[in-house]
Structures are given as structure tokens and as C-alpha cells.
PDB file of C-alpha atoms and ligand atoms in Angstrom:
ATOM      1  CA  MET A  39     -29.113  13.373  23.043  1.00 36.00           C
ATOM      2  CA  ALA A  40     -25.710  12.036  22.185  1.00 38.00           C
ATOM      3  CA  PHE A  41     -26.052   8.348  22.402  1.00 39.00           C
ATOM      4  CA  ARG A  42     -23.042   6.860  23.244  1.00 45.00           C
ATOM      5  CA  HIS A  43     -19.915   4.907  22.917  1.00 45.00           C
ATOM      6  CA  ALA A  44     -19.712   4.291  19.209  1.00 41.00           C
ATOM      7  CA  GLU A  45     -20.298   7.906  18.380  1.00 42.00           C
ATOM      8  CA  ASP A  46     -18.665   9.383  21.465  1.00 53.00           C
ATOM      9  CA  PRO A  47     -15.641  11.467  20.691  1.00 60.00           C
ATOM     10  CA  HIS A  48     -12.474  11.009  22.639  1.00 82.00           C
ATOM     11  CA  ILE A  49     -12.951  12.162  26.238  1.00 87.00           C
ATOM     12  CA  THR A  50     -10.770  15.095  27.170  1.00 88.00           C
ATOM     13  CA  SER A  51     -10.509  17.489  30.093  1.00 87.00           C
ATOM     14  CA  ASP A  52     -12.598  19.912  28.021  1.00 86.00           C
ATOM     15  CA  ASN A  53     -15.521  17.683  27.162  1.00 88.00           C
ATOM     16  CA  TRP A  54     -15.831  15.070  29.922  1.00 90.00           C
ATOM     17  CA  ILE A  55     -18.546  17.012  31.747  1.00 89.00           C
ATOM     18  CA  HIS A  56     -20.874  16.392  28.797  1.00 84.00           C
ATOM     19  CA  ALA A  57     -20.295  12.633  28.678  1.00 85.00           C
ATOM     20  CA  GLY A  58     -23.494  10.675  29.254  1.00 84.00           C
ATOM     21  CA  VAL A  59     -23.824   8.651  32.459  1.00 89.00           C
ATOM     22  CA  LEU A  60     -26.603   6.130  32.978  1.00 89.00           C
ATOM     23  CA  VAL A  61     -28.418   6.469  36.317  1.00 88.00           C
ATOM     24  CA  LEU A  62     -29.901   3.399  37.980  1.00 90.00           C
ATOM     25  CA  ASN A  63     -32.315   3.447  40.838  1.00 89.00           C
ATOM     26  CA  ALA A  64     -31.280   1.613  44.026  1.00 92.00           C
ATOM     27  CA  SER A  65     -33.262  -1.296  42.572  1.00 88.00           C
ATOM     28  CA  TYR A  66     -30.995  -1.297  39.487  1.00 89.00           C
ATOM     29  CA  GLU A  67     -33.754  -0.032  37.235  1.00 82.00           C
ATOM     30  CA  ALA A  68     -32.395   2.301  34.608  1.00 81.00           C
ATOM     31  CA  LEU A  69     -33.851   5.757  35.125  1.00 79.00           C
ATOM     32  CA  THR A  70     -32.256   8.156  32.748  1.00 77.00           C
ATOM     33  CA  GLU A  71     -29.029   9.523  31.410  1.00 78.00           C
ATOM     34  CA  ILE A  72     -27.422  12.611  32.889  1.00 83.00           C
ATOM     35  CA  ASN A  73     -24.230  14.447  32.088  1.00 87.00           C
ATOM     36  CA  ALA A  74     -21.038  13.512  33.878  1.00 92.00           C
ATOM     37  CA  GLU A  75     -20.828  16.816  35.703  1.00 91.00           C
ATOM     38  CA  ARG A  76     -24.120  16.074  37.502  1.00 90.00           C
ATOM     39  CA  ALA A  77     -23.132  12.467  38.017  1.00 93.00           C
ATOM     40  CA  VAL A  78     -19.944  13.502  39.798  1.00 93.00           C
ATOM     41  CA  VAL A  79     -21.926  15.774  42.120  1.00 92.00           C
ATOM     42  CA  LEU A  80     -24.168  12.820  43.024  1.00 93.00           C
ATOM     43  CA  LEU A  81     -21.122  10.612  43.665  1.00 95.00           C
ATOM     44  CA  LEU A  82     -19.272  13.155  45.784  1.00 92.00           C
ATOM     45  CA  SER A  83     -22.369  13.869  47.876  1.00 91.00           C
ATOM     46  CA  GLY A  84     -22.924  10.154  48.493  1.00 93.00           C
ATOM     47  CA  THR A  85     -26.277  10.231  46.735  1.00 93.00           C
ATOM     48  CA  ALA A  86     -25.019   7.700  44.232  1.00 96.00           C
ATOM     49  CA  GLU A  87     -22.266   5.146  43.848  1.00 97.00           C
ATOM     50  CA  THR A  88     -20.376   4.019  40.807  1.00 96.00           C
ATOM     51  CA  VAL A  89     -21.534   0.784  39.207  1.00 95.00           C
ATOM     52  CA  SER A  90     -19.064   0.848  36.353  1.00 93.00           C
ATOM     53  CA  ASP A  91     -16.303   3.113  35.188  1.00 94.00           C
ATOM     54  CA  ARG A  92     -16.029   4.338  31.713  1.00 92.00           C
ATOM     55  CA  ARG A  93     -13.527   2.603  29.432  1.00 89.00           C
ATOM     56  CA  PRO A  94     -10.914   3.611  28.730  1.00 89.00           C
ATOM     57  CA  GLU A  95     -10.575   4.949  32.233  1.00 91.00           C
ATOM     58  CA  PHE A  96     -10.644   8.710  32.574  1.00 93.00           C
ATOM     59  CA  PRO A  97      -9.631  10.154  35.955  1.00 93.00           C
ATOM     60  CA  ILE A  98     -11.344  13.302  37.198  1.00 91.00           C
ATOM     61  CA  ARG A  99      -9.275  15.282  39.656  1.00 86.00           C
ATOM     62  CA  SER A 100     -10.638  17.924  41.936  1.00 77.00           C
ATOM     63  CA  LYS A 101      -8.869  19.559  44.861  1.00 78.00           C
ATOM     64  CA  HIS A 102      -9.232  16.694  47.264  1.00 81.00           C
ATOM     65  CA  VAL A 103     -10.349  13.655  45.368  1.00 85.00           C
ATOM     66  CA  GLU A 104      -9.685  11.723  42.263  1.00 91.00           C
ATOM     67  CA  ILE A 105     -12.447   9.555  40.847  1.00 93.00           C
ATOM     68  CA  ALA A 106     -12.827   7.697  37.620  1.00 95.00           C
ATOM     69  CA  LEU A 107     -15.354   9.008  35.127  1.00 95.00           C
ATOM     70  CA  PRO A 108     -18.354   6.714  35.614  1.00 96.00           C
ATOM     71  CA  GLU A 109     -20.319   5.007  32.884  1.00 93.00           C
ATOM     72  CA  THR A 110     -23.159   3.913  35.169  1.00 94.00           C
ATOM     73  CA  ILE A 111     -24.081   5.082  38.664  1.00 95.00           C
ATOM     74  CA  ARG A 112     -26.695   3.858  41.110  1.00 95.00           C
ATOM     75  CA  LEU A 113     -28.673   5.934  43.574  1.00 93.00           C
ATOM     76  CA  THR A 114     -27.959   4.807  47.132  1.00 95.00           C
ATOM     77  CA  ARG A 115     -31.596   5.290  48.098  1.00 92.00           C
ATOM     78  CA  TYR A 116     -34.610   4.217  46.120  1.00 88.00           C
ATOM     79  CA  VAL A 117     -36.245   7.173  44.462  1.00 81.00           C
ATOM     80  CA  TYR A 118     -39.708   7.080  43.031  1.00 74.00           C
ATOM     81  CA  LEU A 119     -39.694   8.663  39.609  1.00 64.00           C
ATOM     82  CA  GLU A 120     -42.161   8.564  36.821  1.00 59.00           C
ATOM     83  CA  HIS A 121     -40.978   6.417  33.978  1.00 55.00           C
ATOM     84  CA  ARG A 122     -38.456   8.325  31.960  1.00 56.00           C
ATOM     85  CA  VAL A 123     -36.827   7.414  28.735  1.00 55.00           C
ATOM     86  CA  LEU A 124     -33.490   8.308  27.260  1.00 61.00           C
ATOM     87  CA  VAL A 125     -34.837   8.840  23.807  1.00 68.00           C
ATOM     88  CA  HIS A 126     -38.475   9.595  23.185  1.00 74.00           C
ATOM     89  CA  ASP A 127     -40.735   9.893  20.189  1.00 81.00           C
ATOM     90  CA  GLU A 128     -40.267  13.642  20.016  1.00 82.00           C
ATOM     91  CA  SER A 129     -36.465  13.457  20.106  1.00 81.00           C
ATOM     92  CA  ARG A 130     -34.663  14.458  16.965  1.00 84.00           C
ATOM     93  CA  ALA A 131     -33.634  11.637  14.695  1.00 86.00           C
ATOM     94  CA  THR A 132     -31.177  11.494  11.833  1.00 85.00           C
ATOM     95  CA  LEU A 133     -31.795  10.029   8.412  1.00 89.00           C
ATOM     96  CA  PRO A 134     -29.371   7.082   8.774  1.00 87.00           C
ATOM     97  CA  ALA A 135     -30.760   6.286  12.235  1.00 85.00           C
ATOM     98  CA  VAL A 136     -34.334   6.198  10.905  1.00 92.00           C
ATOM     99  CA  LEU A 137     -33.302   3.916   8.041  1.00 93.00           C
ATOM    100  CA  ARG A 138     -31.609   1.576  10.512  1.00 89.00           C
ATOM    101  CA  ARG A 139     -34.626   1.610  12.826  1.00 90.00           C
ATOM    102  CA  ASP A 140     -36.932   0.710   9.934  1.00 94.00           C
ATOM    103  CA  ARG A 141     -34.450  -1.838   8.560  1.00 93.00           C
ATOM    104  CA  TYR A 142     -34.439  -0.079   5.204  1.00 95.00           C
ATOM    105  CA  ARG A 143     -38.078  -1.042   4.641  1.00 97.00           C
ATOM    106  CA  CYS A 144     -40.506   1.482   3.205  1.00 98.00           C
ATOM    107  CA  GLY A 145     -43.176   2.398   5.744  1.00 98.00           C
ATOM    108  CA  TYR A 146     -45.783   2.574   2.961  1.00 98.00           C
ATOM    109  CA  CYS A 147     -45.081  -0.465   0.772  1.00 98.00           C
ATOM    110  CA  SER A 148     -42.357  -2.387   2.709  1.00 97.00           C
ATOM    111  CA  GLY A 149     -40.086  -2.178  -0.323  1.00 97.00           C
ATOM    112  CA  TRP A 150     -36.387  -1.325  -0.130  1.00 97.00           C
ATOM    113  CA  ALA A 151     -36.049   2.204   1.259  1.00 96.00           C
ATOM    114  CA  ARG A 152     -33.169   4.561   0.910  1.00 95.00           C
ATOM    115  CA  THR A 153     -34.944   7.830   1.679  1.00 96.00           C
ATOM    116  CA  VAL A 154     -36.831   9.129   4.690  1.00 97.00           C
ATOM    117  CA  ASP A 155     -40.288  10.678   4.576  1.00 97.00           C
ATOM    118  CA  HIS A 156     -41.623  13.380   6.887  1.00 97.00           C
ATOM    119  CA  ILE A 157     -45.093  12.054   7.720  1.00 97.00           C
ATOM    120  CA  ARG A 158     -46.280  15.569   8.454  1.00 97.00           C
ATOM    121  CA  PRO A 159     -44.469  17.396   5.670  1.00 96.00           C
ATOM    122  CA  ARG A 160     -41.549  19.601   6.509  1.00 94.00           C
ATOM    123  CA  SER A 161     -43.218  22.403   4.570  1.00 94.00           C
ATOM    124  CA  ARG A 162     -45.978  22.342   7.192  1.00 94.00           C
ATOM    125  CA  GLY A 163     -43.705  22.321  10.170  1.00 94.00           C
ATOM    126  CA  GLY A 164     -43.281  18.549  10.419  1.00 95.00           C
ATOM    127  CA  PRO A 165     -40.282  18.029  12.708  1.00 95.00           C
ATOM    128  CA  ASN A 166     -37.266  15.734  12.345  1.00 93.00           C
ATOM    129  CA  THR A 167     -38.395  13.473  15.137  1.00 92.00           C
ATOM    130  CA  TRP A 168     -38.604   9.699  15.541  1.00 91.00           C
ATOM    131  CA  ALA A 169     -42.403   9.839  15.426  1.00 94.00           C
ATOM    132  CA  ASN A 170     -42.547  12.017  12.318  1.00 97.00           C
ATOM    133  CA  LEU A 171     -39.952  10.225  10.180  1.00 97.00           C
ATOM    134  CA  ILE A 172     -40.294   6.944   8.408  1.00 97.00           C
ATOM    135  CA  ALA A 173     -38.166   5.128   5.870  1.00 97.00           C
ATOM    136  CA  ALA A 174     -39.663   5.352   2.401  1.00 97.00           C
ATOM    137  CA  CYS A 175     -38.780   4.108  -1.053  1.00 97.00           C
ATOM    138  CA  GLY A 176     -38.302   6.666  -3.806  1.00 97.00           C
ATOM    139  CA  PRO A 177     -41.629   6.019  -5.555  1.00 97.00           C
ATOM    140  CA  CYS A 178     -43.704   6.229  -2.324  1.00 98.00           C
ATOM    141  CA  ASN A 179     -41.801   9.314  -1.223  1.00 97.00           C
ATOM    142  CA  SER A 180     -42.452  11.162  -4.479  1.00 96.00           C
ATOM    143  CA  ARG A 181     -46.040   9.969  -4.667  1.00 97.00           C
ATOM    144  CA  LYS A 182     -46.771  11.286  -1.196  1.00 96.00           C
ATOM    145  CA  ALA A 183     -44.904  14.526  -1.849  1.00 94.00           C
ATOM    146  CA  ASP A 184     -45.988  17.471   0.320  1.00 94.00           C
ATOM    147  CA  ARG A 185     -49.073  15.779   1.719  1.00 96.00           C
ATOM    148  CA  THR A 186     -50.049  13.892   4.817  1.00 96.00           C
ATOM    149  CA  PRO A 187     -50.628  10.146   4.386  1.00 97.00           C
ATOM    150  CA  GLU A 188     -54.407  10.760   4.591  1.00 96.00           C
ATOM    151  CA  GLU A 189     -54.310  13.391   1.878  1.00 97.00           C
ATOM    152  CA  ALA A 190     -52.218  11.132  -0.318  1.00 97.00           C
ATOM    153  CA  GLY A 191     -54.475   8.147   0.359  1.00 97.00           C
ATOM    154  CA  MET A 192     -51.502   6.222   1.727  1.00 97.00           C
ATOM    155  CA  ARG A 193     -51.320   4.199   4.870  1.00 97.00           C
ATOM    156  CA  LEU A 194     -48.412   3.680   7.257  1.00 97.00           C
ATOM    157  CA  LEU A 195     -47.647   0.002   7.785  1.00 97.00           C
ATOM    158  CA  TRP A 196     -46.462   0.658  11.339  1.00 95.00           C
ATOM    159  CA  GLU A 197     -46.363   3.504  13.787  1.00 94.00           C
ATOM    160  CA  PRO A 198     -42.899   5.010  13.943  1.00 95.00           C
ATOM    161  CA  LYS A 199     -41.476   5.288  17.443  1.00 90.00           C
ATOM    162  CA  ALA A 200     -38.203   6.067  19.113  1.00 85.00           C
ATOM    163  CA  PRO A 201     -35.953   3.016  19.502  1.00 80.00           C
ATOM    164  CA  ASP A 202     -36.055   1.851  23.070  1.00 75.00           C
ATOM    165  CA  GLU A 203     -32.439   2.371  24.102  1.00 71.00           C
ATOM    166  CA  LEU A 204     -33.287   2.429  27.781  1.00 68.00           C
ATOM    167  CA  ALA A 205     -34.866  -1.017  27.591  1.00 72.00           C
ATOM    168  CA  LYS A 206     -31.818  -2.288  25.727  1.00 76.00           C
ATOM    169  CA  ARG A 207     -29.460  -1.004  28.377  1.00 78.00           C
ATOM    170  CA  GLN A 208     -31.689  -2.285  31.164  1.00 77.00           C
ATOM    171  CA  ARG A 209     -31.484  -5.795  29.725  1.00 78.00           C
ATOM    172  CA  GLN A 210     -27.691  -5.493  29.711  1.00 79.00           C
ATOM    173  CA  ILE A 211     -27.730  -4.423  33.369  1.00 79.00           C
ATOM    174  CA  TRP A 212     -29.823  -7.443  34.422  1.00 79.00           C
ATOM    175  CA  LYS A 213     -27.453  -9.639  32.451  1.00 79.00           C
ATOM    176  CA  ASP A 214     -24.370  -8.123  34.083  1.00 79.00           C
ATOM    177  CA  LEU A 215     -25.920  -8.500  37.527  1.00 76.00           C
ATOM    178  CA  ALA A 216     -26.763 -12.139  36.872  1.00 77.00           C
ATOM    179  CA  ALA A 217     -23.243 -12.764  35.632  1.00 79.00           C
ATOM    180  CA  ALA A 218     -21.799 -11.130  38.754  1.00 73.00           C
ATOM    181  CA  GLY A 219     -23.695 -13.767  40.720  1.00 65.00           C
TER     182      GLY A 219
HETATM  183 ZN1   ZN B  90     -42.666   2.370  -0.853  1.00 56.51          ZN
END
């Protein structure tokens, strides 16, 4: 899932419908991210209200209304939903993002890592997901080669997981609410 501002391209009339919008429950708990097209439907039907507009402002015009492209919306009624996360362990991850998550530490020896290891090897269908990728130094990566950690007699120092973006954004929401008094 495209995850957000820094990497978001310029919003245009062609791509705005794909922009990510954070959905809060009526209780201000962050629920999930949806695309702007769905978010606008929720706003126009009164199911949700805008909490914050996207910056820089981007107006969406339909026949009868003009609204600003939202960044965050809030459901007007509390909805019970199972916990959902924006990014989960089985989401695809990129090499630089995995290195950042692991702070450039090798998951096998905690040395300086500049490569990423597929825990279940790619040659055996190991996916490019947060849970299957870990930062690794060159020596550990070549020692492990096309084997699982067990086969190579190597042990992971921590369990790789998706970064908890939802929790991060939730903290920001509580902060903004507190600041708004
Ligand atoms: Zn290492």
C-alpha cells in the first residue's frame, strides 16, 4: 500500500481517487486507510465527516458540490470492526524499508547490514514481505545462502514484523486532539 506523504506523487485530477485517506472510528480510533474515491462517497452520504484536509489543498468538484480532498475522515457513528492494520506482516516490503526498519543491523549477528535476507529463500517461494525479510550483513547473508535459518544453523535475533504505521498515526491523532483542547 502506498504509504504516504513523503512518497506521494503530486495529486492531480487523474490520480486523486487513489490517494490514501485515514479512517477514524467515531471514537477517533484509527481503523484503516481507504482510497479517496471511497472516502468521498462516505463524506457525501454523511457516513463520515472530514477531520483534516490534505495539504496542499486539492478541491474535488462534482456536479453539485465542491469538497476538499480529505487526509483523515471520521465515521459519524461508531462502528465495531475487528482490529485492522494499514500494513501487516504479509504486506510487501522494499529493501530500503527493511534496512530502515532494522536500523541497518544484521538480524543474525547485529553487525552493520547493507543487504536484506529472505528468511525463507526466494528460490523456495519466500515472499518479499515484512515477515520474511530481515537486514543481514554480507557474511551472514552468504553463509546462510539458499537455506532456512534452521538448515544453516543460524538464529534470528528478533522476529521481523511490519512497522506499526497505524499505531504511529493513532498517537499523532491523540496528540492533535489534545492540542485542540
Ligand atoms: Zn551478520
